[in-house]
Amino acid sequence: MQGPTGAVAVKANTPDADNAYEKAAEMAQEDDHLLRLTAAGVISPDYRVIAGTWEGGRWLAVNWIDGVPLWRALALARGPEGDCAAARPWLTGIARSWSEHLARMHTAGWAHADVQPTNTLVTNDGQAAVIDYALACGPGGGRPVPYRGALTHTTAPEIAAAILSTPADTHIQAQPAADIWSLGASLFWCWTGHRPVPYDNDLDRLEKLAAIAKGTTTALRNVRPWPFPAFEDTITACLAPNPADRPTAKELTTAW
């Protein structure tokens, strides 16, 4: 949508949907997160534009980011033709800028908690832009929507295990290490075309989470489209089953 100061992205809940109340609460939660993250210096004050209510619920407008989702951006890199000199610094530049944003969040005491390919846009200059903060987990309580994980395929093992072992209305406080696993999973998936944890698509969500909770992933060397040892080693480190064994986002900013 075009606004008076430029293009914006507008979210609004569907009032007649079965989950209308939950989506309105989630949108209010995201607005609160944006205000708090802006105050903490994590995101630009220009990102959030305005938010409000309407007869059917809530709406939120943020500045438009001119980029493409990670899966589309890495399409060429998924094939053998992607193995060229320019591909390596381009891939590491995306991963590094993504890690830098997460490092700012983690330093401020937040986890994004929804790190996945569709929430990461790659801009024309090869930088990663992170969007969608509705599920973020920060300091303090009082959130209206409990966190119960996000996209199944990029859910960290410890989050999967917590979902399986707690009631559906129990909030799970995601930690920065879970973002790191999700970062590695997203890069693994979008570069190789394979999800890091193999399971049948016909399984229900809980069965998929049970597979993830085991902490076992496919060896990257078996599915990579072409060899890139340093990149592979860093992704593999992000996918360590024990959160304590994963690098921090700050460490990743110099590891890629």
PDB file of C-alpha atoms in Angstrom, residues 66-78 82 86-104 115-130 182-184 186-188 190-191 226 228 231 234-235 238 249 252-256:
ATOM      1  CA  ASP A  66      12.069  -3.969  -0.845  1.00  0.00           C
ATOM      2  CA  GLY A  67      13.394  -7.518  -0.780  1.00  0.00           C
ATOM      3  CA  VAL A  68      12.546 -11.113  -1.636  1.00  0.00           C
ATOM      4  CA  PRO A  69      12.021 -14.047   0.762  1.00  0.00           C
ATOM      5  CA  LEU A  70      15.109 -16.127   1.443  1.00  0.00           C
ATOM      6  CA  TRP A  71      13.868 -19.184  -0.471  1.00  0.00           C
ATOM      7  CA  ARG A  72      13.459 -17.198  -3.692  1.00  0.00           C
ATOM      8  CA  ALA A  73      16.692 -15.298  -3.167  1.00  0.00           C
ATOM      9  CA  LEU A  74      18.724 -18.521  -2.909  1.00  0.00           C
ATOM     10  CA  ALA A  75      17.095 -20.224  -5.899  1.00  0.00           C
ATOM     11  CA  LEU A  76      20.186 -19.995  -8.120  1.00  0.00           C
ATOM     12  CA  ALA A  77      22.493 -21.087  -5.293  1.00  0.00           C
ATOM     13  CA  ARG A  78      20.522 -24.332  -4.904  1.00  0.00           C
ATOM     14  CA  GLY A  82      25.339 -21.354  -8.253  1.00  0.00           C
ATOM     15  CA  ALA A  86      30.443 -14.295  -6.450  1.00  0.00           C
ATOM     16  CA  ALA A  87      28.132 -16.732  -4.643  1.00  0.00           C
ATOM     17  CA  ARG A  88      30.316 -17.234  -1.594  1.00  0.00           C
ATOM     18  CA  PRO A  89      30.583 -13.613  -0.382  1.00  0.00           C
ATOM     19  CA  TRP A  90      26.918 -13.106  -1.282  1.00  0.00           C
ATOM     20  CA  LEU A  91      25.788 -16.053   0.856  1.00  0.00           C
ATOM     21  CA  THR A  92      28.013 -15.120   3.774  1.00  0.00           C
ATOM     22  CA  GLY A  93      26.895 -11.489   3.533  1.00  0.00           C
ATOM     23  CA  ILE A  94      23.274 -12.559   3.934  1.00  0.00           C
ATOM     24  CA  ALA A  95      24.123 -14.807   6.878  1.00  0.00           C
ATOM     25  CA  ARG A  96      26.324 -12.173   8.523  1.00  0.00           C
ATOM     26  CA  SER A  97      23.767  -9.354   8.294  1.00  0.00           C
ATOM     27  CA  TRP A  98      21.088 -11.722   9.599  1.00  0.00           C
ATOM     28  CA  SER A  99      23.315 -12.642  12.530  1.00  0.00           C
ATOM     29  CA  GLU A 100      23.993  -8.959  13.241  1.00  0.00           C
ATOM     30  CA  HIS A 101      20.287  -8.242  13.584  1.00  0.00           C
ATOM     31  CA  LEU A 102      19.758 -11.216  15.875  1.00  0.00           C
ATOM     32  CA  ALA A 103      22.768 -10.151  17.938  1.00  0.00           C
ATOM     33  CA  ARG A 104      21.129  -6.768  18.578  1.00  0.00           C
ATOM     34  CA  VAL A 115      13.290 -17.123  12.502  1.00  0.00           C
ATOM     35  CA  GLN A 116      12.331 -18.716   9.192  1.00  0.00           C
ATOM     36  CA  PRO A 117      12.710 -18.133   5.431  1.00  0.00           C
ATOM     37  CA  THR A 118       9.499 -16.126   4.937  1.00  0.00           C
ATOM     38  CA  ASN A 119      10.395 -13.748   7.771  1.00  0.00           C
ATOM     39  CA  THR A 120      13.749 -12.898   6.218  1.00  0.00           C
ATOM     40  CA  LEU A 121      13.929 -10.733   3.110  1.00  0.00           C
ATOM     41  CA  VAL A 122      17.071 -10.343   1.026  1.00  0.00           C
ATOM     42  CA  THR A 123      17.481  -6.808  -0.299  1.00  0.00           C
ATOM     43  CA  ASN A 124      19.114  -5.784  -3.571  1.00  0.00           C
ATOM     44  CA  ASP A 125      22.421  -5.161  -1.817  1.00  0.00           C
ATOM     45  CA  GLY A 126      22.511  -8.709  -0.447  1.00  0.00           C
ATOM     46  CA  GLN A 127      21.547  -7.882   3.133  1.00  0.00           C
ATOM     47  CA  ALA A 128      19.062  -9.802   5.279  1.00  0.00           C
ATOM     48  CA  ALA A 129      16.099  -7.838   6.637  1.00  0.00           C
ATOM     49  CA  VAL A 130      14.129  -9.444   9.465  1.00  0.00           C
ATOM     50  CA  SER A 182      16.362 -21.670  13.385  1.00  0.00           C
ATOM     51  CA  LEU A 183      18.892 -19.530  11.516  1.00  0.00           C
ATOM     52  CA  GLY A 184      20.959 -22.580  10.670  1.00  0.00           C
ATOM     53  CA  SER A 186      16.655 -21.758   7.386  1.00  0.00           C
ATOM     54  CA  LEU A 187      20.008 -21.454   5.611  1.00  0.00           C
ATOM     55  CA  PHE A 188      20.303 -25.266   5.358  1.00  0.00           C
ATOM     56  CA  CYS A 190      17.045 -22.645   1.408  1.00  0.00           C
ATOM     57  CA  TRP A 191      20.554 -23.487   0.189  1.00  0.00           C
ATOM     58  CA  TRP A 226      28.154 -27.692  -4.086  1.00  0.00           C
ATOM     59  CA  PHE A 228      31.477 -24.545   0.645  1.00  0.00           C
ATOM     60  CA  PHE A 231      29.681 -22.051   5.295  1.00  0.00           C
ATOM     61  CA  THR A 234      29.014 -22.733  10.544  1.00  0.00           C
ATOM     62  CA  ILE A 235      25.524 -23.946   9.636  1.00  0.00           C
ATOM     63  CA  CYS A 238      24.160 -23.627  14.546  1.00  0.00           C
ATOM     64  CA  ALA A 249      24.711 -14.449  17.245  1.00  0.00           C
ATOM     65  CA  LEU A 252      28.397 -15.635  14.116  1.00  0.00           C
ATOM     66  CA  THR A 253      28.901 -12.056  12.917  1.00  0.00           C
ATOM     67  CA  THR A 254      32.600 -12.860  12.496  1.00  0.00           C
ATOM     68  CA  ALA A 255      32.288 -16.576  11.707  1.00  0.00           C
ATOM     69  CA  TRP A 256      30.624 -16.440   8.294  1.00  0.00           C
TER      70      TRP A 256
END
